[in-house]
Amino acid sequence: MDLRHPEVLWAQRSDKVYLTIALPDAKNVSIKCEPEGLFSFSALGLKGESFNFSLKLYGNIVPEGCKSKVGLRNILCSVQKEKKGWWKRLLMSEEKPAPYLKVDWNKWCDEDEESENSDVESDDNALAYNKGDGENTDDDDDDDGMLYLPDLKKAGGH
């Protein structure tokens, strides 16, 4: 069976890493977060093809703080860091990241910009209601900013 990798866009804040997995009409989505920083993803694409990958993230994470939302065009994930602070890269390995991993410039902000840039906080609110158990953990269901049209066009190759 041929395994493929969807495009993955990433950005970070001092307390979280954001992953946007570009996979339209994904089925059987499975996401696992392990404390030592292992993030695993698998899903079936529109034509039944398998997509999967695992990332050994730069630092430890809190599995209970990992949230995801499956949309029509992509899967949005918020991964909570165990220790607040900026990672110098996404992955533990110092090797060049796989070609399917790219910086999400729409969500990116530098350390000194974090307090003035609150766009991504609305993503957290939208992700909170889809932790897999259907429980709403946030009082605010604001999902503004969840679909980024420029990213969708790039991911779809249009």
PDB file of C-alpha atoms in Angstrom:
ATOM      1  CA  MET A   1       0.000   0.000   0.000  1.00  0.00           C
ATOM      2  CA  ASP A   2       1.354   3.397  -0.999  1.00  0.00           C
ATOM      3  CA  LEU A   3       1.635   5.806   1.935  1.00  0.00           C
ATOM      4  CA  ARG A   4       1.587   9.524   1.242  1.00  0.00           C
ATOM      5  CA  HIS A   5       2.176  12.672   3.276  1.00  0.00           C
ATOM      6  CA  PRO A   6      -0.216  15.621   3.223  1.00  0.00           C
ATOM      7  CA  GLU A   7       1.232  19.123   3.362  1.00  0.00           C
ATOM      8  CA  VAL A   8       1.628  20.240   6.988  1.00  0.00           C
ATOM      9  CA  LEU A   9       1.865  23.923   7.917  1.00  0.00           C
ATOM     10  CA  TRP A  10       3.140  24.844  11.379  1.00  0.00           C
ATOM     11  CA  ALA A  11       3.465  27.863  13.652  1.00  0.00           C
ATOM     12  CA  GLN A  12       4.113  28.286  17.359  1.00  0.00           C
ATOM     13  CA  ARG A  13       3.396  30.415  20.391  1.00  0.00           C
ATOM     14  CA  SER A  14       5.211  30.155  23.714  1.00  0.00           C
ATOM     15  CA  ASP A  15       2.660  27.607  24.982  1.00  0.00           C
ATOM     16  CA  LYS A  16       1.454  25.825  21.820  1.00  0.00           C
ATOM     17  CA  VAL A  17       2.343  24.526  18.381  1.00  0.00           C
ATOM     18  CA  TYR A  18      -0.252  24.830  15.615  1.00  0.00           C
ATOM     19  CA  LEU A  19      -0.367  22.279  12.804  1.00  0.00           C
ATOM     20  CA  THR A  20      -2.627  22.626   9.767  1.00  0.00           C
ATOM     21  CA  ILE A  21      -2.800  19.395   7.759  1.00  0.00           C
ATOM     22  CA  ALA A  22      -3.975  20.027   4.200  1.00  0.00           C
ATOM     23  CA  LEU A  23      -6.116  17.026   3.362  1.00  0.00           C
ATOM     24  CA  PRO A  24      -9.527  17.780   1.785  1.00  0.00           C
ATOM     25  CA  ASP A  25     -12.434  15.468   2.643  1.00  0.00           C
ATOM     26  CA  ALA A  26     -10.329  13.343   5.009  1.00  0.00           C
ATOM     27  CA  LYS A  27     -11.918  10.207   6.477  1.00  0.00           C
ATOM     28  CA  ASN A  28     -10.932   8.016   9.445  1.00  0.00           C
ATOM     29  CA  VAL A  29      -8.736  10.746  10.901  1.00  0.00           C
ATOM     30  CA  SER A  30      -6.584   9.551  13.792  1.00  0.00           C
ATOM     31  CA  ILE A  31      -4.330  11.881  15.785  1.00  0.00           C
ATOM     32  CA  LYS A  32      -2.191  10.792  18.721  1.00  0.00           C
ATOM     33  CA  CYS A  33      -0.102  13.001  20.998  1.00  0.00           C
ATOM     34  CA  GLU A  34       2.394  11.387  23.382  1.00  0.00           C
ATOM     35  CA  PRO A  35       4.122  13.176  26.287  1.00  0.00           C
ATOM     36  CA  GLU A  36       7.646  12.778  24.897  1.00  0.00           C
ATOM     37  CA  GLY A  37       6.651  14.899  21.895  1.00  0.00           C
ATOM     38  CA  LEU A  38       5.507  12.267  19.416  1.00  0.00           C
ATOM     39  CA  PHE A  39       2.680  13.519  17.183  1.00  0.00           C
ATOM     40  CA  SER A  40       1.140  10.856  14.910  1.00  0.00           C
ATOM     41  CA  PHE A  41      -1.446  11.355  12.174  1.00  0.00           C
ATOM     42  CA  SER A  42      -3.251   9.010   9.822  1.00  0.00           C
ATOM     43  CA  ALA A  43      -6.277   9.401   7.570  1.00  0.00           C
ATOM     44  CA  LEU A  44      -7.808   8.295   4.305  1.00  0.00           C
ATOM     45  CA  GLY A  45      -8.003  10.740   1.417  1.00  0.00           C
ATOM     46  CA  LEU A  46     -10.908  11.356  -0.932  1.00  0.00           C
ATOM     47  CA  LYS A  47     -10.007   8.356  -3.132  1.00  0.00           C
ATOM     48  CA  GLY A  48      -9.285   6.040  -0.199  1.00  0.00           C
ATOM     49  CA  GLU A  49      -5.514   6.545  -0.299  1.00  0.00           C
ATOM     50  CA  SER A  50      -3.658   6.361   3.036  1.00  0.00           C
ATOM     51  CA  PHE A  51      -1.909   9.405   4.438  1.00  0.00           C
ATOM     52  CA  ASN A  52       0.188   9.242   7.580  1.00  0.00           C
ATOM     53  CA  PHE A  53       3.175  10.690   9.320  1.00  0.00           C
ATOM     54  CA  SER A  54       4.776  10.943  12.734  1.00  0.00           C
ATOM     55  CA  LEU A  55       6.690  13.930  14.033  1.00  0.00           C
ATOM     56  CA  LYS A  56       9.137  13.855  16.937  1.00  0.00           C
ATOM     57  CA  LEU A  57       8.567  17.385  18.176  1.00  0.00           C
ATOM     58  CA  TYR A  58      11.325  19.526  19.658  1.00  0.00           C
ATOM     59  CA  GLY A  59      10.011  19.291  23.229  1.00  0.00           C
ATOM     60  CA  ASN A  60       7.624  17.407  25.472  1.00  0.00           C
ATOM     61  CA  ILE A  61       3.891  18.016  25.129  1.00  0.00           C
ATOM     62  CA  VAL A  62       0.716  17.616  27.199  1.00  0.00           C
ATOM     63  CA  PRO A  63      -1.500  14.986  25.472  1.00  0.00           C
ATOM     64  CA  GLU A  64      -4.646  16.253  27.237  1.00  0.00           C
ATOM     65  CA  GLY A  65      -3.924  19.717  25.824  1.00  0.00           C
ATOM     66  CA  CYS A  66      -3.875  18.541  22.205  1.00  0.00           C
ATOM     67  CA  LYS A  67      -6.976  19.566  20.291  1.00  0.00           C
ATOM     68  CA  SER A  68      -8.056  19.049  16.701  1.00  0.00           C
ATOM     69  CA  LYS A  69     -10.791  20.053  14.316  1.00  0.00           C
ATOM     70  CA  VAL A  70     -11.486  18.240  11.055  1.00  0.00           C
ATOM     71  CA  GLY A  71     -12.691  20.636   8.379  1.00  0.00           C
ATOM     72  CA  LEU A  72     -13.677  20.179   4.743  1.00  0.00           C
ATOM     73  CA  ARG A  73     -10.238  21.160   3.426  1.00  0.00           C
ATOM     74  CA  ASN A  74      -7.863  20.573   6.326  1.00  0.00           C
ATOM     75  CA  ILE A  75      -7.337  19.312   9.851  1.00  0.00           C
ATOM     76  CA  LEU A  76      -6.363  21.916  12.428  1.00  0.00           C
ATOM     77  CA  CYS A  77      -4.363  20.826  15.465  1.00  0.00           C
ATOM     78  CA  SER A  78      -3.261  22.702  18.552  1.00  0.00           C
ATOM     79  CA  VAL A  79      -0.527  20.957  20.572  1.00  0.00           C
ATOM     80  CA  GLN A  80       0.161  22.172  24.116  1.00  0.00           C
ATOM     81  CA  LYS A  81       3.830  22.412  25.098  1.00  0.00           C
ATOM     82  CA  GLU A  82       4.780  20.917  28.467  1.00  0.00           C
ATOM     83  CA  LYS A  83       6.972  23.917  29.289  1.00  0.00           C
ATOM     84  CA  LYS A  84       6.156  27.416  28.124  1.00  0.00           C
ATOM     85  CA  GLY A  85       8.881  28.774  25.879  1.00  0.00           C
ATOM     86  CA  TRP A  86       9.887  29.166  22.244  1.00  0.00           C
ATOM     87  CA  TRP A  87      11.300  26.160  20.427  1.00  0.00           C
ATOM     88  CA  LYS A  88      14.141  26.893  18.021  1.00  0.00           C
ATOM     89  CA  ARG A  89      12.578  24.491  15.521  1.00  0.00           C
ATOM     90  CA  LEU A  90       9.547  22.204  15.183  1.00  0.00           C
ATOM     91  CA  LEU A  91      11.342  18.858  15.289  1.00  0.00           C
ATOM     92  CA  MET A  92      13.861  17.299  17.659  1.00  0.00           C
ATOM     93  CA  SER A  93      16.097  16.313  14.742  1.00  0.00           C
ATOM     94  CA  GLU A  94      18.520  18.912  13.411  1.00  0.00           C
ATOM     95  CA  GLU A  95      18.203  17.443   9.920  1.00  0.00           C
ATOM     96  CA  LYS A  96      16.360  19.385   7.248  1.00  0.00           C
ATOM     97  CA  PRO A  97      12.605  18.768   7.763  1.00  0.00           C
ATOM     98  CA  ALA A  98      10.665  16.698   5.239  1.00  0.00           C
ATOM     99  CA  PRO A  99       9.459  18.653   2.183  1.00  0.00           C
ATOM    100  CA  TYR A 100       5.814  18.334   3.268  1.00  0.00           C
ATOM    101  CA  LEU A 101       6.511  20.419   6.453  1.00  0.00           C
ATOM    102  CA  LYS A 102       6.236  24.173   5.903  1.00  0.00           C
ATOM    103  CA  VAL A 103       5.950  27.274   8.046  1.00  0.00           C
ATOM    104  CA  ASP A 104       2.424  28.669   8.319  1.00  0.00           C
ATOM    105  CA  TRP A 105       3.150  32.335   7.679  1.00  0.00           C
ATOM    106  CA  ASN A 106      -0.532  33.240   8.221  1.00  0.00           C
ATOM    107  CA  LYS A 107      -0.261  32.183  11.883  1.00  0.00           C
ATOM    108  CA  TRP A 108       3.395  32.895  12.471  1.00  0.00           C
ATOM    109  CA  CYS A 109       4.553  35.513  14.946  1.00  0.00           C
ATOM    110  CA  ASP A 110       7.902  36.170  16.546  1.00  0.00           C
ATOM    111  CA  GLU A 111       8.508  35.952  20.288  1.00  0.00           C
ATOM    112  CA  ASP A 112       8.346  39.717  20.758  1.00  0.00           C
ATOM    113  CA  GLU A 113       5.059  39.945  18.808  1.00  0.00           C
ATOM    114  CA  GLU A 114       3.178  37.296  20.768  1.00  0.00           C
ATOM    115  CA  SER A 115       1.342  39.562  23.214  1.00  0.00           C
ATOM    116  CA  GLU A 116       0.130  41.944  20.509  1.00  0.00           C
ATOM    117  CA  ASN A 117      -1.000  39.227  18.066  1.00  0.00           C
ATOM    118  CA  SER A 118      -4.121  37.421  19.268  1.00  0.00           C
ATOM    119  CA  ASP A 119      -5.399  36.013  15.945  1.00  0.00           C
ATOM    120  CA  VAL A 120      -4.537  32.439  16.850  1.00  0.00           C
ATOM    121  CA  GLU A 121      -6.337  32.572  20.191  1.00  0.00           C
ATOM    122  CA  SER A 122      -9.607  32.373  18.260  1.00  0.00           C
ATOM    123  CA  ASP A 123      -8.281  29.123  16.758  1.00  0.00           C
ATOM    124  CA  ASP A 124      -7.894  27.718  20.276  1.00  0.00           C
ATOM    125  CA  ASN A 125     -11.510  28.525  21.050  1.00  0.00           C
ATOM    126  CA  ALA A 126     -12.697  26.797  17.897  1.00  0.00           C
ATOM    127  CA  LEU A 127     -10.488  23.760  18.494  1.00  0.00           C
ATOM    128  CA  ALA A 128     -11.630  23.370  22.087  1.00  0.00           C
ATOM    129  CA  TYR A 129     -15.005  21.911  21.176  1.00  0.00           C
ATOM    130  CA  ASN A 130     -13.562  19.059  19.118  1.00  0.00           C
ATOM    131  CA  LYS A 131     -11.273  17.126  21.420  1.00  0.00           C
ATOM    132  CA  GLY A 132     -12.794  13.861  20.290  1.00  0.00           C
ATOM    133  CA  ASP A 133     -15.215  13.474  23.176  1.00  0.00           C
ATOM    134  CA  GLY A 134     -17.626  16.151  21.957  1.00  0.00           C
ATOM    135  CA  GLU A 135     -17.246  18.094  25.195  1.00  0.00           C
ATOM    136  CA  ASN A 136     -17.030  21.849  25.012  1.00  0.00           C
ATOM    137  CA  THR A 137     -14.206  22.944  27.299  1.00  0.00           C
ATOM    138  CA  ASP A 138     -14.295  26.652  26.444  1.00  0.00           C
ATOM    139  CA  ASP A 139     -17.131  29.060  27.032  1.00  0.00           C
ATOM    140  CA  ASP A 140     -16.425  30.749  23.706  1.00  0.00           C
ATOM    141  CA  ASP A 141     -17.131  28.931  20.418  1.00  0.00           C
ATOM    142  CA  ASP A 142     -15.645  31.663  18.223  1.00  0.00           C
ATOM    143  CA  ASP A 143     -14.230  29.926  15.170  1.00  0.00           C
ATOM    144  CA  ASP A 144     -13.177  33.007  13.225  1.00  0.00           C
ATOM    145  CA  GLY A 145     -10.009  32.433  11.296  1.00  0.00           C
ATOM    146  CA  MET A 146     -10.302  28.654  11.095  1.00  0.00           C
ATOM    147  CA  LEU A 147     -10.289  28.503   7.295  1.00  0.00           C
ATOM    148  CA  TYR A 148      -7.440  30.267   5.603  1.00  0.00           C
ATOM    149  CA  LEU A 149      -8.361  30.619   1.934  1.00  0.00           C
ATOM    150  CA  PRO A 150      -4.810  31.339   0.677  1.00  0.00           C
ATOM    151  CA  ASP A 151      -3.614  28.103   2.322  1.00  0.00           C
ATOM    152  CA  LEU A 152      -6.501  26.151   0.833  1.00  0.00           C
ATOM    153  CA  LYS A 153      -5.665  27.336  -2.660  1.00  0.00           C
ATOM    154  CA  LYS A 154      -1.992  26.453  -2.219  1.00  0.00           C
ATOM    155  CA  ALA A 155      -2.800  23.054  -0.734  1.00  0.00           C
ATOM    156  CA  GLY A 156      -5.254  22.259  -3.520  1.00  0.00           C
ATOM    157  CA  GLY A 157      -2.786  23.342  -6.188  1.00  0.00           C
ATOM    158  CA  HIS A 158      -5.206  25.899  -7.660  1.00  0.00           C
TER     159      HIS A 158
END
